[in-house]
XYZ file of C-alpha atoms in Angstrom:
532
model
C 3.794 2.801 66.019
C 7.020 5.232 64.867
C 6.634 8.728 64.575
C 5.918 9.980 61.295
C 9.403 11.026 60.983
C 9.912 10.821 56.829
C 7.075 12.375 55.998
C 7.619 16.369 54.930
C 7.626 18.365 57.585
C 4.824 21.132 55.909
C 2.318 18.130 55.317
C 2.935 16.405 58.846
C -0.505 16.183 60.415
C -2.555 14.380 63.327
C -5.343 12.575 63.059
C -7.233 14.687 65.689
C -5.362 12.669 68.597
C -3.397 15.342 69.921
C -4.327 16.851 73.150
C -6.781 19.613 72.915
C -7.832 18.943 69.141
C -11.227 17.150 70.181
C -13.945 17.095 67.146
C -16.625 18.877 67.427
C -19.329 16.453 67.979
C -17.334 15.875 71.376
C -14.624 13.664 73.368
C -16.744 10.758 74.564
C -18.098 9.903 70.863
C -14.245 10.426 69.313
C -12.956 8.197 71.666
C -15.729 5.695 70.942
C -14.907 5.438 67.662
C -11.059 5.293 68.629
C -11.532 2.366 70.258
C -13.868 0.698 67.761
C -11.483 1.273 64.974
C -8.874 0.198 67.769
C -10.689 -3.227 68.092
C -11.431 -4.055 64.330
C -7.847 -3.505 63.746
C -6.920 -6.404 66.127
C -5.774 -9.529 65.010
C -8.066 -11.688 65.849
C -10.912 -9.759 64.281
C -8.872 -9.363 60.921
C -8.366 -13.436 60.729
C -11.650 -13.779 61.994
C -12.957 -11.176 58.911
C -10.647 -12.899 56.485
C -12.328 -16.369 57.599
C -15.451 -15.506 57.009
C -15.100 -13.756 53.714
C -12.963 -16.854 52.684
C -15.810 -19.174 53.425
C -18.485 -16.458 51.436
C -15.792 -17.037 48.966
C -16.745 -20.973 48.364
C -20.122 -19.685 46.910
C -18.436 -19.461 43.596
C -17.442 -21.928 41.717
C -14.245 -23.505 43.819
C -11.581 -26.610 43.753
C -8.092 -27.034 45.074
C -5.300 -27.564 42.697
C -2.452 -30.505 42.023
C -0.350 -29.392 45.352
C -3.576 -28.897 47.522
C -4.917 -32.426 47.038
C -2.027 -33.805 47.951
C -1.901 -32.193 51.255
C -5.205 -32.802 51.734
C -5.187 -36.272 50.263
C -1.537 -37.074 52.908
C -3.997 -35.134 55.939
C -6.716 -38.257 55.203
C -4.103 -40.856 55.015
C -2.287 -40.021 57.923
C -5.369 -39.965 60.361
C -5.292 -43.724 58.897
C -1.707 -44.318 59.624
C -1.417 -44.955 55.513
C 0.752 -42.335 54.785
C 2.425 -42.643 51.224
C 4.171 -39.487 49.883
C 5.241 -40.718 46.755
C 3.897 -39.415 43.257
C 3.276 -36.411 44.559
C 4.483 -33.192 45.350
C 6.861 -31.863 47.368
C 5.991 -32.305 51.390
C 4.946 -29.201 53.123
C 4.535 -29.640 56.738
C 2.525 -26.813 57.729
C -0.611 -27.564 55.555
C -0.995 -30.804 57.165
C -1.603 -29.451 60.476
C -4.822 -28.364 59.142
C -5.777 -31.109 56.596
C -5.455 -33.802 59.101
C -8.323 -32.999 61.478
C -10.220 -31.879 58.702
C -9.883 -35.056 57.369
C -12.423 -36.043 60.190
C -15.330 -33.766 58.620
C -15.376 -35.757 55.208
C -13.697 -35.845 51.991
C -15.542 -32.907 50.412
C -15.808 -30.908 53.355
C -12.065 -30.938 54.190
C -10.728 -29.872 50.333
C -13.625 -27.213 50.830
C -11.928 -26.133 54.590
C -8.595 -25.939 53.025
C -9.878 -23.261 50.486
C -10.830 -21.558 53.590
C -7.726 -21.514 55.056
C -5.680 -20.961 51.729
C -8.178 -17.834 50.856
C -7.916 -16.014 54.026
C -4.070 -16.376 54.069
C -4.222 -14.689 50.724
C -6.787 -11.743 52.267
C -4.935 -11.623 55.362
C -1.373 -10.991 53.113
C -3.329 -7.835 51.334
C -4.493 -6.694 54.903
C -0.846 -7.166 56.258
C 0.896 -5.212 53.260
C -1.714 -2.312 53.740
C -0.772 -2.244 57.720
C 3.017 -2.491 56.678
C 2.685 0.172 54.427
C 0.584 2.592 56.441
C 3.245 2.262 58.862
C 6.136 2.994 57.164
C 4.761 6.195 55.680
C 3.744 7.140 59.270
C 0.187 7.123 59.436
C -2.470 9.786 58.432
C -4.222 9.977 54.859
C -0.803 9.059 53.283
C -0.440 6.124 55.150
C -3.843 4.725 54.213
C -3.245 6.084 50.495
C 0.144 3.599 50.946
C -1.470 1.124 52.328
C -4.213 0.835 49.873
C -2.117 1.091 46.994
C 0.419 -1.702 48.116
C -2.989 -4.344 49.196
C -4.103 -3.480 45.499
C -0.960 -3.709 43.845
C -0.271 -7.408 45.635
C -3.832 -8.310 45.016
C -3.546 -8.071 41.155
C -0.047 -9.312 40.912
C 0.568 -11.733 38.582
C -1.803 -15.075 39.618
C -1.815 -14.082 42.860
C -5.995 -14.661 43.239
C -5.438 -17.283 41.190
C -2.882 -19.453 43.243
C -5.076 -18.248 46.652
C -7.867 -19.219 45.443
C -7.254 -22.574 44.324
C -5.415 -23.319 47.610
C -1.834 -22.775 46.992
C 0.190 -21.953 50.037
C 2.350 -19.094 48.719
C -0.216 -16.256 49.716
C -0.239 -17.754 53.265
C 3.234 -17.282 53.415
C 3.091 -14.008 52.825
C 0.869 -12.754 55.478
C 2.945 -14.978 57.768
C 6.307 -12.965 56.837
C 4.701 -9.723 57.112
C 2.888 -10.380 60.187
C 6.117 -11.600 61.317
C 7.763 -8.552 60.686
C 5.018 -6.218 62.273
C 5.542 -8.240 65.131
C 9.519 -7.500 65.278
C 8.886 -4.024 64.884
C 5.995 -3.964 68.078
C 8.868 -5.572 69.877
C 7.224 -8.808 70.050
C 10.105 -11.192 69.594
C 8.906 -13.962 70.510
C 5.625 -13.553 68.332
C 8.113 -12.534 65.315
C 9.686 -16.260 66.142
C 6.598 -18.323 66.256
C 5.271 -16.632 62.765
C 9.102 -17.109 60.829
C 8.631 -20.946 62.109
C 5.664 -21.269 60.425
C 6.222 -19.828 57.495
C 9.520 -22.310 57.771
C 7.123 -25.101 57.194
C 5.859 -23.637 54.136
C 8.935 -22.968 51.998
C 12.427 -23.910 52.443
C 13.501 -20.497 51.412
C 12.545 -19.384 54.786
C 14.936 -21.446 56.555
C 18.405 -19.247 56.216
C 16.487 -16.199 57.374
C 14.602 -17.882 60.318
C 18.408 -19.589 60.872
C 19.897 -15.724 60.458
C 17.408 -13.826 62.886
C 17.465 -17.013 65.642
C 21.138 -16.655 65.679
C 20.221 -12.732 66.624
C 17.804 -13.904 69.064
C 20.066 -15.961 70.799
C 22.258 -12.715 71.805
C 19.659 -10.160 72.122
C 16.565 -12.000 73.853
C 18.262 -15.053 76.099
C 15.018 -15.612 77.741
C 14.097 -16.996 73.936
C 17.146 -19.355 73.995
C 15.174 -22.613 75.281
C 12.499 -22.221 72.392
C 15.069 -21.306 69.649
C 16.562 -24.823 70.434
C 13.192 -26.959 69.915
C 11.837 -24.540 67.235
C 15.205 -25.382 65.625
C 14.829 -28.541 65.685
C 11.263 -29.234 64.872
C 12.071 -27.548 61.195
C 13.696 -30.429 60.190
C 11.736 -32.922 61.783
C 8.711 -31.890 60.415
C 9.948 -31.672 56.927
C 12.165 -34.864 56.914
C 10.657 -37.313 59.052
C 6.939 -37.904 57.561
C 8.433 -37.978 54.253
C 10.621 -40.704 55.577
C 7.450 -42.508 56.996
C 5.863 -41.518 53.476
C 8.437 -42.506 50.802
C 11.281 -44.252 52.956
C 13.597 -41.100 51.488
C 13.737 -37.786 53.938
C 15.049 -36.218 51.104
C 12.318 -37.137 48.327
C 10.812 -33.507 48.573
C 14.295 -32.052 47.420
C 14.702 -34.238 44.823
C 11.089 -33.746 43.694
C 11.278 -30.041 43.969
C 14.594 -30.796 41.460
C 12.878 -32.009 38.821
C 10.586 -29.169 37.540
C 7.503 -29.449 35.208
C 8.413 -28.523 31.569
C 8.275 -24.971 30.958
C 10.075 -24.148 34.520
C 12.763 -21.066 34.383
C 15.001 -23.570 35.643
C 15.553 -25.322 31.602
C 16.567 -21.756 30.306
C 19.825 -21.110 29.076
C 20.461 -18.353 31.975
C 17.744 -19.770 34.782
C 18.189 -16.411 37.380
C 17.811 -14.138 34.254
C 14.443 -15.910 32.919
C 13.894 -15.612 36.753
C 14.569 -11.971 36.331
C 12.444 -11.464 33.183
C 9.572 -12.862 34.513
C 9.484 -11.367 37.567
C 9.022 -8.052 35.602
C 5.676 -8.753 34.090
C 3.917 -9.527 38.265
C 3.259 -6.140 38.512
C 1.069 -3.466 36.283
C 3.679 -0.194 35.196
C 2.490 2.192 37.814
C 3.592 0.174 40.634
C 7.092 -0.584 38.915
C 7.301 3.118 38.910
C 6.469 3.330 42.458
C 8.657 0.745 43.607
C 11.388 2.950 42.349
C 10.502 6.178 44.098
C 10.159 4.075 47.105
C 12.925 2.299 46.930
C 15.420 5.327 46.598
C 13.317 7.482 48.739
C 14.235 5.179 51.537
C 18.029 4.754 50.747
C 18.343 8.610 50.083
C 16.531 9.132 53.666
C 18.928 6.470 55.175
C 22.205 7.362 53.991
C 21.141 11.438 54.595
C 19.530 11.227 57.645
C 22.000 8.341 59.576
C 19.338 5.584 59.664
C 15.834 7.465 59.309
C 13.585 5.297 56.592
C 15.834 1.917 58.359
C 12.503 -0.301 58.400
C 11.711 0.053 54.443
C 15.235 -0.736 53.777
C 14.884 -3.967 55.546
C 11.596 -4.509 53.365
C 13.747 -3.645 50.187
C 16.905 -5.918 51.262
C 14.478 -8.508 52.792
C 13.000 -8.804 49.161
C 16.035 -8.761 47.267
C 17.767 -11.475 49.084
C 14.934 -13.582 48.752
C 14.904 -13.266 44.753
C 18.453 -13.522 45.257
C 17.973 -16.963 47.056
C 15.338 -17.943 44.792
C 17.681 -17.637 41.645
C 20.185 -19.609 42.794
C 18.228 -22.461 43.685
C 16.553 -22.051 40.164
C 20.045 -22.125 38.684
C 20.934 -25.422 40.313
C 18.136 -26.730 38.851
C 14.756 -26.058 41.077
C 11.876 -25.132 39.499
C 12.038 -21.617 39.900
C 7.933 -20.728 39.595
C 6.711 -17.279 39.828
C 4.785 -18.015 42.718
C 7.962 -18.648 44.846
C 8.877 -15.429 45.033
C 5.799 -14.543 46.567
C 7.915 -12.751 49.504
C 9.432 -10.461 47.252
C 5.873 -9.475 45.317
C 5.004 -8.415 48.475
C 7.566 -6.340 49.562
C 7.512 -4.411 46.213
C 4.254 -4.393 46.641
C 4.771 -2.357 50.061
C 7.466 -0.511 48.170
C 5.813 0.709 45.619
C 2.468 1.848 47.723
C 5.089 3.902 49.636
C 6.600 5.545 46.573
C 3.381 6.463 45.331
C 2.235 8.204 48.276
C 5.672 9.639 48.381
C 4.872 11.064 45.436
C 1.666 12.434 46.810
C 3.530 14.238 49.885
C 6.077 15.850 47.220
C 3.262 17.236 45.061
C 1.243 18.242 48.066
C 4.677 19.789 49.763
C 5.196 21.971 46.572
C 1.555 22.810 46.445
C 1.907 24.616 49.812
C 4.915 26.511 49.035
C 3.237 27.856 45.684
C 0.024 28.659 47.513
C 1.090 29.275 51.034
C -1.424 27.010 52.559
C -1.729 23.683 53.764
C -4.987 23.400 52.809
C -4.002 24.160 48.798
C -1.291 22.062 49.218
C -3.453 18.974 50.048
C -6.060 20.010 47.027
C -2.878 19.797 44.670
C -1.917 16.426 46.165
C -6.096 15.366 45.470
C -5.876 16.636 42.177
C -2.597 15.077 41.070
C -4.070 11.731 42.726
C -6.631 11.711 39.810
C -4.317 13.109 36.900
C -2.708 9.930 37.849
C -5.496 7.685 37.989
C -5.895 9.348 34.274
C -2.525 8.837 33.372
C -2.150 5.121 34.042
C -6.204 4.011 33.184
C -4.445 2.111 30.277
C -2.812 -0.476 32.615
C -5.514 -0.310 35.430
C -8.087 -1.318 32.391
C -5.833 -3.996 31.121
C -5.696 -5.452 34.423
C -9.243 -5.138 35.199
C -9.937 -7.031 31.738
C -7.818 -9.845 33.058
C -10.419 -11.050 35.322
C -12.766 -12.724 32.993
C -9.668 -15.006 31.718
C -8.821 -15.517 35.788
C -12.151 -16.713 36.475
C -12.931 -18.749 33.451
C -9.749 -20.379 34.745
C -11.213 -21.028 38.169
C -14.831 -22.420 36.851
C -12.834 -24.608 34.245
C -10.790 -26.324 37.584
C -14.043 -26.476 40.032
C -15.901 -27.710 37.213
C -13.347 -30.574 36.613
C -13.719 -31.710 40.482
C -17.759 -31.735 39.947
C -17.492 -33.750 37.227
C -15.105 -36.002 37.861
C -17.411 -37.065 41.215
C -20.467 -36.992 38.928
C -18.767 -39.792 36.590
C -17.599 -42.081 39.438
C -21.090 -41.924 40.664
C -22.379 -42.454 37.207
C -20.749 -45.884 36.923
C -21.321 -47.263 40.038
C -18.779 -45.910 42.572
C -14.892 -46.016 42.925
C -14.908 -49.370 43.921
C -15.941 -50.742 39.963
C -13.616 -48.719 38.819
C -10.686 -49.823 40.939
C -11.891 -53.290 39.469
C -10.761 -52.596 36.109
C -6.667 -52.472 37.350
C -4.868 -49.615 37.471
C -5.737 -45.725 37.428
C -4.604 -43.108 34.613
C -5.039 -39.677 34.054
C -3.410 -36.441 32.810
C -0.082 -35.497 35.017
C -1.764 -32.603 36.974
C -5.096 -34.547 37.836
C -3.403 -37.454 39.371
C -3.883 -36.532 42.566
C -7.531 -35.253 42.246
C -8.282 -38.873 40.803
C -6.883 -40.514 43.026
C -8.460 -38.541 46.039
C -11.251 -39.160 44.640
C -10.732 -43.164 43.734
C -9.633 -43.425 47.683
C -5.970 -44.399 46.213
C -2.542 -43.225 46.793
C -1.045 -40.713 44.230
C 1.574 -43.001 43.093
C -1.219 -45.680 42.158
C -2.246 -42.998 39.658
C -0.430 -43.458 36.212
C -0.466 -40.866 33.205
C 2.629 -41.259 31.119
C 1.651 -45.058 29.732
C -1.276 -46.558 29.796
C -1.140 -50.515 29.757
C -4.132 -52.671 30.236
C -6.016 -53.479 32.271
C -7.231 -50.575 33.697
C -9.061 -47.340 33.690
C -8.221 -43.882 31.741
C -9.972 -40.689 32.559
C -9.283 -37.993 30.317
C -10.266 -34.125 30.158
C -8.278 -31.115 29.473
C -5.808 -29.892 31.899
C -6.870 -25.944 30.687
C -10.506 -24.810 28.777
C -8.772 -24.831 25.055
C -5.701 -27.420 25.784
C -5.391 -31.014 24.440
C -7.038 -33.997 26.094
C -4.764 -35.521 28.500
C -3.809 -38.092 29.033
C -3.849 -40.172 25.390
C -4.381 -44.518 25.674
C -1.239 -45.922 24.751
C -3.264 -48.982 24.189
C -6.160 -49.560 21.768
C -8.006 -51.918 23.757
C -9.357 -48.911 25.650
C -12.916 -48.131 24.922
C -15.292 -45.438 25.906
C -17.548 -46.279 28.315
C -18.651 -42.986 29.896
C -19.162 -39.203 29.059
C -19.979 -37.052 32.272
C -19.076 -33.005 31.585
C -15.487 -32.367 30.581
C -14.533 -36.326 31.339
C -13.986 -39.397 29.380
C -13.851 -42.552 30.996
C -12.161 -45.418 29.044
C -11.559 -49.259 30.518
C -9.948 -51.966 29.584
C -11.320 -54.732 31.548
C -8.653 -58.612 32.081
C -9.741 -60.296 29.042
C -11.841 -62.978 29.899
C -12.498 -61.712 33.523
C -16.019 -61.534 34.768
C -16.146 -58.615 37.507
C -17.489 -55.124 37.870
C -15.199 -53.390 36.052
C -17.709 -51.219 33.903
C -16.984 -52.032 30.103
C -18.103 -50.912 26.522
C -18.785 -52.872 23.554
C -15.693 -53.849 21.411
C -17.350 -50.836 18.893
C -16.889 -48.109 21.313
C -14.353 -45.263 20.467
C -10.831 -45.462 21.763
C -10.244 -41.981 22.222
C -13.669 -39.818 21.036
C -12.684 -35.932 20.744
C -14.332 -33.300 23.243
C -16.703 -30.781 21.258
C -14.334 -27.562 20.599
C -14.147 -25.315 23.369
C -16.949 -22.159 23.384
C -14.998 -19.180 22.546
């Protein structure tokens, strides 16, 4: 850990670890406490704790969402040597390293195991944000405050909890990037390389950063050259070869990513500007103030004092570079979803935490100068902290009030999976439904339906529903419309289970196991109005 050179001189205080400053309760006990704290802060313990908390989170309503369902399904298909990636989202290599072995634990357990990994990644990203902000401020109480502010800013950022809870991988990516940067600062460039490589298996935006870092390592750390060559070859191999196997087109993932869903920033008149507008809403106003202060302070110190705060400047420039890369890709027609900016989000949260701590440092320094006592300065900083909480309380309360809506959405998606399994069981199992012909669902439910029916994603239709077949209808969001709408009047209601309706249109005159309804059954009944 670097020396706290960036702290204001009158407030530079150590935490009781300097020679001759043993606490009154005895040196041996203080040493034991420090050793326990050191072990608790080790990465194996932190990762284990994140996994345990993530596992306990499964006690709440839990389900994967669209992309994770595909990764879980592809893991099962690879285990059975039957990979078909058509009809799904873009291929990602890293999740497959988990979902293939998870598939041997059974269909439902595999899905929950991936959720544990994704949610643990979200928790780890918050921990790494805390560690980095604390390190950059120089430790001490101000470091703890900076880290806490930064971690809370990330945790409360736009859709962060929702995305991690539903199994998306962006929060895990943030954890890997922040951990790689920490390992680089520690001098473990080999560890930083491995972690950056893992990140490159989650999003292609990592590739140029990994390439530049690899080029620097080639000259700075010659002993890593063999590993650089191996990892450099593995990145394209793991992205393109499985896609070639699964779809016949090694570049299908890029084509799929360049076909965004409606509402994407790519459809705006100026996609990059639209991305900027949306990104302004990622964090609340107090964090934005901290970002400005933390960034200005870092650049001022870097220019004025010949490189001081260089690590903070790298965080700011790295976050900006990531944003510009995603903005450029959005201009080129890629989706530009908000979660793709997760690395920039993590960077600005670190800067926001630093800025908040710098303000308190400055207030404490002014208090010590005004009252001639460091103790008075510390009390002044504490008073400023509680005053800032009162000033910014409306923004904090507004963010807290959003938890009900987020948890409601998570419960809705979890109920969809639960009710889908119940419906399939109610009508006699997936083989009876597959006997009807082609299966159809809403566009965002295709992967879940395919997974439960043991079909490939491409086998589930949604745009049009020609008979014979079976149609699964539900609401994508609690107060949304029913999807998908049958386009053939021969479909009749067979079963109603929770949030799902099943309609079938068997082959005329055929005698089989497909669930059938009478000719007078409704074609597309209305669901009850959602509760207010």
